[in-house]
PDB file of C-alpha atoms in Angstrom:
ATOM      1  CA  MET K   1       1.500  44.315  29.760  1.00 63.00           C
ATOM      2  CA  ARG K   2      -2.065  44.284  29.142  1.00 73.00           C
ATOM      3  CA  GLN K   3      -4.742  44.858  31.859  1.00 78.00           C
ATOM      4  CA  PRO K   4      -7.216  41.736  31.962  1.00 85.00           C
ATOM      5  CA  LEU K   5     -10.757  42.721  30.073  1.00 90.00           C
ATOM      6  CA  LYS K   6     -13.030  43.302  32.517  1.00 92.00           C
ATOM      7  CA  VAL K   7     -16.641  42.390  32.237  1.00 93.00           C
ATOM      8  CA  GLU K   8     -18.639  45.614  30.882  1.00 91.00           C
ATOM      9  CA  PRO K   9     -22.329  46.352  31.503  1.00 87.00           C
ATOM     10  CA  GLY K  10     -24.865  46.737  28.521  1.00 94.00           C
ATOM     11  CA  PHE K  11     -22.724  43.942  25.681  1.00 97.00           C
ATOM     12  CA  LEU K  12     -24.884  41.052  27.149  1.00 97.00           C
ATOM     13  CA  ASP K  13     -27.985  43.286  26.512  1.00 97.00           C
ATOM     14  CA  LEU K  14     -26.923  44.063  22.069  1.00 98.00           C
ATOM     15  CA  ALA K  15     -26.048  39.362  22.764  1.00 98.00           C
ATOM     16  CA  LEU K  16     -29.656  39.016  23.880  1.00 98.00           C
ATOM     17  CA  GLU K  17     -30.875  41.033  20.480  1.00 98.00           C
ATOM     18  CA  GLU K  18     -28.951  38.696  18.599  1.00 98.00           C
ATOM     19  CA  ALA K  19     -30.771  35.943  20.502  1.00 98.00           C
ATOM     20  CA  SER K  20     -34.297  37.179  19.391  1.00 97.00           C
ATOM     21  CA  ARG K  21     -32.863  37.673  15.708  1.00 97.00           C
ATOM     22  CA  ALA K  22     -32.106  33.898  15.684  1.00 97.00           C
ATOM     23  CA  GLN K  23     -35.923  32.927  17.286  1.00 95.00           C
ATOM     24  CA  ALA K  24     -37.142  34.731  14.868  1.00 94.00           C
ATOM     25  CA  HIS K  25     -35.848  32.633  11.998  1.00 92.00           C
ATOM     26  CA  GLY K  26     -36.564  29.437  13.957  1.00 93.00           C
ATOM     27  CA  ASP K  27     -33.463  28.957  15.555  1.00 97.00           C
ATOM     28  CA  VAL K  28     -32.564  27.868  19.080  1.00 97.00           C
ATOM     29  CA  PRO K  29     -32.085  31.853  20.494  1.00 98.00           C
ATOM     30  CA  VAL K  30     -28.689  32.335  21.333  1.00 98.00           C
ATOM     31  CA  GLY K  31     -26.964  35.378  20.234  1.00 98.00           C
ATOM     32  CA  ALA K  32     -23.202  36.519  20.794  1.00 98.00           C
ATOM     33  CA  ILE K  33     -21.087  39.674  20.315  1.00 98.00           C
ATOM     34  CA  ILE K  34     -17.270  40.270  20.290  1.00 98.00           C
ATOM     35  CA  VAL K  35     -15.858  43.602  22.238  1.00 98.00           C
ATOM     36  CA  HIS K  36     -12.347  44.697  21.362  1.00 97.00           C
ATOM     37  CA  ASN K  37     -11.642  48.574  23.099  1.00 95.00           C
ATOM     38  CA  GLY K  38     -14.747  48.914  24.129  1.00 95.00           C
ATOM     39  CA  GLN K  39     -16.340  48.814  20.470  1.00 97.00           C
ATOM     40  CA  VAL K  40     -18.254  45.774  19.393  1.00 98.00           C
ATOM     41  CA  ILE K  41     -16.941  44.483  16.295  1.00 98.00           C
ATOM     42  CA  ALA K  42     -18.879  41.490  15.607  1.00 98.00           C
ATOM     43  CA  HIS K  43     -22.199  39.444  16.451  1.00 98.00           C
ATOM     44  CA  GLY K  44     -23.144  36.893  15.636  1.00 98.00           C
ATOM     45  CA  MET K  45     -26.763  34.500  15.795  1.00 98.00           C
ATOM     46  CA  ASN K  46     -27.414  30.669  16.176  1.00 98.00           C
ATOM     47  CA  ARG K  47     -28.121  29.910  12.402  1.00 98.00           C
ATOM     48  CA  ARG K  48     -28.125  25.982  12.216  1.00 97.00           C
ATOM     49  CA  GLU K  49     -31.732  25.595  11.251  1.00 96.00           C
ATOM     50  CA  LEU K  50     -31.463  29.074   8.742  1.00 96.00           C
ATOM     51  CA  ASP K  51     -28.314  27.053   6.846  1.00 97.00           C
ATOM     52  CA  GLN K  52     -28.240  23.872   8.132  1.00 97.00           C
ATOM     53  CA  ASP K  53     -25.054  23.828   9.312  1.00 98.00           C
ATOM     54  CA  PRO K  54     -24.324  22.116  12.631  1.00 97.00           C
ATOM     55  CA  THR K  55     -21.490  24.531  12.993  1.00 98.00           C
ATOM     56  CA  ALA K  56     -22.975  27.367  12.793  1.00 98.00           C
ATOM     57  CA  HIS K  57     -23.547  28.725  16.354  1.00 98.00           C
ATOM     58  CA  ALA K  58     -23.817  32.517  17.084  1.00 98.00           C
ATOM     59  CA  GLU K  59     -20.324  31.887  19.114  1.00 98.00           C
ATOM     60  CA  ILE K  60     -18.672  30.662  15.406  1.00 98.00           C
ATOM     61  CA  ILE K  61     -20.330  32.999  13.537  1.00 98.00           C
ATOM     62  CA  ALA K  62     -19.043  36.101  15.555  1.00 98.00           C
ATOM     63  CA  ILE K  63     -15.698  34.820  16.020  1.00 98.00           C
ATOM     64  CA  ARG K  64     -15.391  34.632  11.997  1.00 98.00           C
ATOM     65  CA  ALA K  65     -17.034  37.922  11.754  1.00 98.00           C
ATOM     66  CA  ALA K  66     -14.551  39.623  14.571  1.00 98.00           C
ATOM     67  CA  SER K  67     -11.658  37.384  12.302  1.00 98.00           C
ATOM     68  CA  THR K  68     -12.937  39.402   9.043  1.00 98.00           C
ATOM     69  CA  ALA K  69     -12.724  42.889  11.030  1.00 98.00           C
ATOM     70  CA  LEU K  70      -9.235  42.689  12.638  1.00 98.00           C
ATOM     71  CA  LYS K  71      -7.922  41.045   9.869  1.00 98.00           C
ATOM     72  CA  THR K  72      -6.499  38.315  11.688  1.00 98.00           C
ATOM     73  CA  TRP K  73      -7.724  34.920  13.158  1.00 98.00           C
ATOM     74  CA  ARG K  74      -5.697  36.254  16.482  1.00 98.00           C
ATOM     75  CA  LEU K  75      -8.909  38.215  18.554  1.00 98.00           C
ATOM     76  CA  GLU K  76      -6.079  38.840  21.467  1.00 96.00           C
ATOM     77  CA  GLY K  77      -7.749  42.105  23.439  1.00 96.00           C
ATOM     78  CA  CYS K  78     -11.345  40.687  22.370  1.00 98.00           C
ATOM     79  CA  ALA K  79     -14.447  39.945  24.210  1.00 98.00           C
ATOM     80  CA  LEU K  80     -16.652  37.303  23.327  1.00 98.00           C
ATOM     81  CA  TYR K  81     -20.411  38.286  25.427  1.00 98.00           C
ATOM     82  CA  VAL K  82     -23.224  35.116  24.575  1.00 98.00           C
ATOM     83  CA  THR K  83     -26.535  34.437  25.794  1.00 98.00           C
ATOM     84  CA  LEU K  84     -25.883  30.509  26.498  1.00 98.00           C
ATOM     85  CA  GLU K  85     -22.932  29.211  28.704  1.00 98.00           C
ATOM     86  CA  PRO K  86     -20.650  27.766  25.426  1.00 98.00           C
ATOM     87  CA  CYS K  87     -20.394  24.262  23.964  1.00 97.00           C
ATOM     88  CA  ALA K  88     -16.976  22.539  23.765  1.00 96.00           C
ATOM     89  CA  MET K  89     -16.621  23.476  20.013  1.00 97.00           C
ATOM     90  CA  CYS K  90     -17.760  27.594  20.707  1.00 97.00           C
ATOM     91  CA  LEU K  91     -14.791  27.139  23.799  1.00 96.00           C
ATOM     92  CA  ALA K  92     -12.513  25.496  22.058  1.00 95.00           C
ATOM     93  CA  SER K  93     -12.988  27.720  18.992  1.00 97.00           C
ATOM     94  CA  ALA K  94     -12.583  30.659  21.442  1.00 97.00           C
ATOM     95  CA  GLN K  95      -9.865  29.190  22.624  1.00 96.00           C
ATOM     96  CA  ALA K  96      -8.013  28.714  19.209  1.00 96.00           C
ATOM     97  CA  ALA K  97      -8.918  32.397  18.077  1.00 97.00           C
ATOM     98  CA  ARG K  98      -6.931  33.283  21.330  1.00 97.00           C
ATOM     99  CA  VAL K  99      -9.840  35.732  22.942  1.00 97.00           C
ATOM    100  CA  GLU K 100      -9.209  37.258  26.205  1.00 97.00           C
ATOM    101  CA  LEU K 101     -12.751  37.127  27.719  1.00 97.00           C
ATOM    102  CA  VAL K 102     -15.742  35.170  27.814  1.00 97.00           C
ATOM    103  CA  VAL K 103     -18.995  36.141  29.393  1.00 98.00           C
ATOM    104  CA  TYR K 104     -22.471  34.262  29.250  1.00 98.00           C
ATOM    105  CA  GLY K 105     -26.097  34.501  30.722  1.00 97.00           C
ATOM    106  CA  ALA K 106     -27.325  31.476  31.440  1.00 97.00           C
ATOM    107  CA  THR K 107     -25.689  27.941  32.080  1.00 97.00           C
ATOM    108  CA  ASP K 108     -26.330  24.729  30.179  1.00 96.00           C
ATOM    109  CA  PRO K 109     -26.247  22.049  31.635  1.00 94.00           C
ATOM    110  CA  LYS K 110     -26.769  19.305  29.020  1.00 94.00           C
ATOM    111  CA  ALA K 111     -24.014  21.284  26.128  1.00 95.00           C
ATOM    112  CA  GLY K 112     -22.072  23.336  28.102  1.00 96.00           C
ATOM    113  CA  ALA K 113     -18.844  23.116  28.892  1.00 95.00           C
ATOM    114  CA  LEU K 114     -18.234  24.035  32.055  1.00 93.00           C
ATOM    115  CA  SER K 115     -21.422  22.729  33.287  1.00 93.00           C
ATOM    116  CA  LEU K 116     -19.803  18.967  31.368  1.00 94.00           C
ATOM    117  CA  GLY K 117     -16.645  19.608  33.137  1.00 93.00           C
ATOM    118  CA  TYR K 118     -14.461  20.791  29.916  1.00 91.00           C
ATOM    119  CA  ARG K 119     -12.405  23.691  31.418  1.00 88.00           C
ATOM    120  CA  LEU K 120     -10.535  24.050  27.790  1.00 87.00           C
ATOM    121  CA  HIS K 121     -10.104  27.909  28.835  1.00 89.00           C
ATOM    122  CA  GLU K 122      -7.519  27.092  31.548  1.00 90.00           C
ATOM    123  CA  ASP K 123      -6.215  23.976  31.061  1.00 89.00           C
ATOM    124  CA  GLU K 124      -2.464  24.514  31.110  1.00 90.00           C
ATOM    125  CA  ARG K 125      -1.762  22.201  28.930  1.00 91.00           C
ATOM    126  CA  THR K 126      -2.583  24.240  25.763  1.00 89.00           C
ATOM    127  CA  ASN K 127      -0.833  26.944  24.801  1.00 87.00           C
ATOM    128  CA  HIS K 128      -3.408  30.408  25.326  1.00 91.00           C
ATOM    129  CA  ARG K 129      -5.944  30.341  28.387  1.00 92.00           C
ATOM    130  CA  PHE K 130      -8.853  32.892  29.217  1.00 94.00           C
ATOM    131  CA  ALA K 131     -10.956  34.469  31.644  1.00 94.00           C
ATOM    132  CA  VAL K 132     -14.608  33.065  32.021  1.00 95.00           C
ATOM    133  CA  THR K 133     -17.521  34.900  33.798  1.00 95.00           C
ATOM    134  CA  LEU K 134     -21.157  33.736  34.383  1.00 96.00           C
ATOM    135  CA  SER K 135     -23.140  37.060  34.319  1.00 94.00           C
ATOM    136  CA  GLU K 136     -26.340  35.354  35.614  1.00 91.00           C
ATOM    137  CA  ASP K 137     -28.984  37.162  33.440  1.00 94.00           C
ATOM    138  CA  PRO K 138     -32.407  35.596  34.323  1.00 95.00           C
ATOM    139  CA  ARG K 139     -33.075  37.229  30.337  1.00 96.00           C
ATOM    140  CA  CYS K 140     -30.958  34.603  28.838  1.00 96.00           C
ATOM    141  CA  SER K 141     -32.416  31.531  30.152  1.00 96.00           C
ATOM    142  CA  GLN K 142     -36.360  33.172  30.464  1.00 96.00           C
ATOM    143  CA  ILE K 143     -35.515  33.408  26.255  1.00 97.00           C
ATOM    144  CA  LEU K 144     -34.731  29.652  25.913  1.00 96.00           C
ATOM    145  CA  LYS K 145     -37.512  28.249  28.333  1.00 96.00           C
ATOM    146  CA  ASP K 146     -40.283  30.205  26.338  1.00 95.00           C
ATOM    147  CA  PHE K 147     -38.713  28.858  23.057  1.00 95.00           C
ATOM    148  CA  PHE K 148     -38.656  25.391  23.823  1.00 93.00           C
ATOM    149  CA  SER K 149     -41.691  25.984  26.241  1.00 91.00           C
ATOM    150  CA  LYS K 150     -43.734  27.281  23.186  1.00 90.00           C
ATOM    151  CA  ARG K 151     -41.987  24.746  20.519  1.00 85.00           C
ATOM    152  CA  ARG K 152     -43.499  21.582  22.972  1.00 87.00           C
ATOM    153  CA  SER K 153     -46.709  23.118  23.005  1.00 86.00           C
ATOM    154  CA  GLU K 154     -46.669  23.235  18.922  1.00 82.00           C
ATOM    155  CA  LYS K 155     -45.464  18.873  18.590  1.00 79.00           C
ATOM    156  CA  LYS K 156     -48.065  18.479  21.787  1.00 76.00           C
ATOM    157  CA  GLY K 157     -50.754  20.110  19.126  1.00 71.00           C
ATOM    158  CA  SER K 158     -49.626  18.664  15.983  1.00 70.00           C
ATOM    159  CA  ALA K 159     -49.712  15.360  17.318  1.00 63.00           C
ATOM    160  CA  SER K 160     -53.478  15.363  18.247  1.00 56.00           C
TER     161      SER K 160
END
């Protein structure tokens, strides 16, 4: 029997780099990476604005890339590191992909699946359960605060 995956330091840093890339093209700065056997096999950043696709969340992009890299939709033994608490769509996608561990750096009380009470990852009625860990990293919440603060000030400036 395989040992459960543990949160490893440094991987959230790489997800933050992806978040910065998303911000550079006007998307909400959320980044994700997927790790398998201690190696990054996929990365993703929010691309909703860039692609004009409501499903282009960082987690979805990373899950698709990891499936391609491993040549299977079953991401068993994989950990998903993401800068922001996954929404219901992303948490359900991690479940469907059989991800073993999800680590996130900041909570999202307005859209985060866990904050809203959707605990899909531990629902005994489902066929796959996995670990979810909040690894609070102030940089993850700060990049979002800065992004939305700048967006609000730009809107105020254009309304004058």
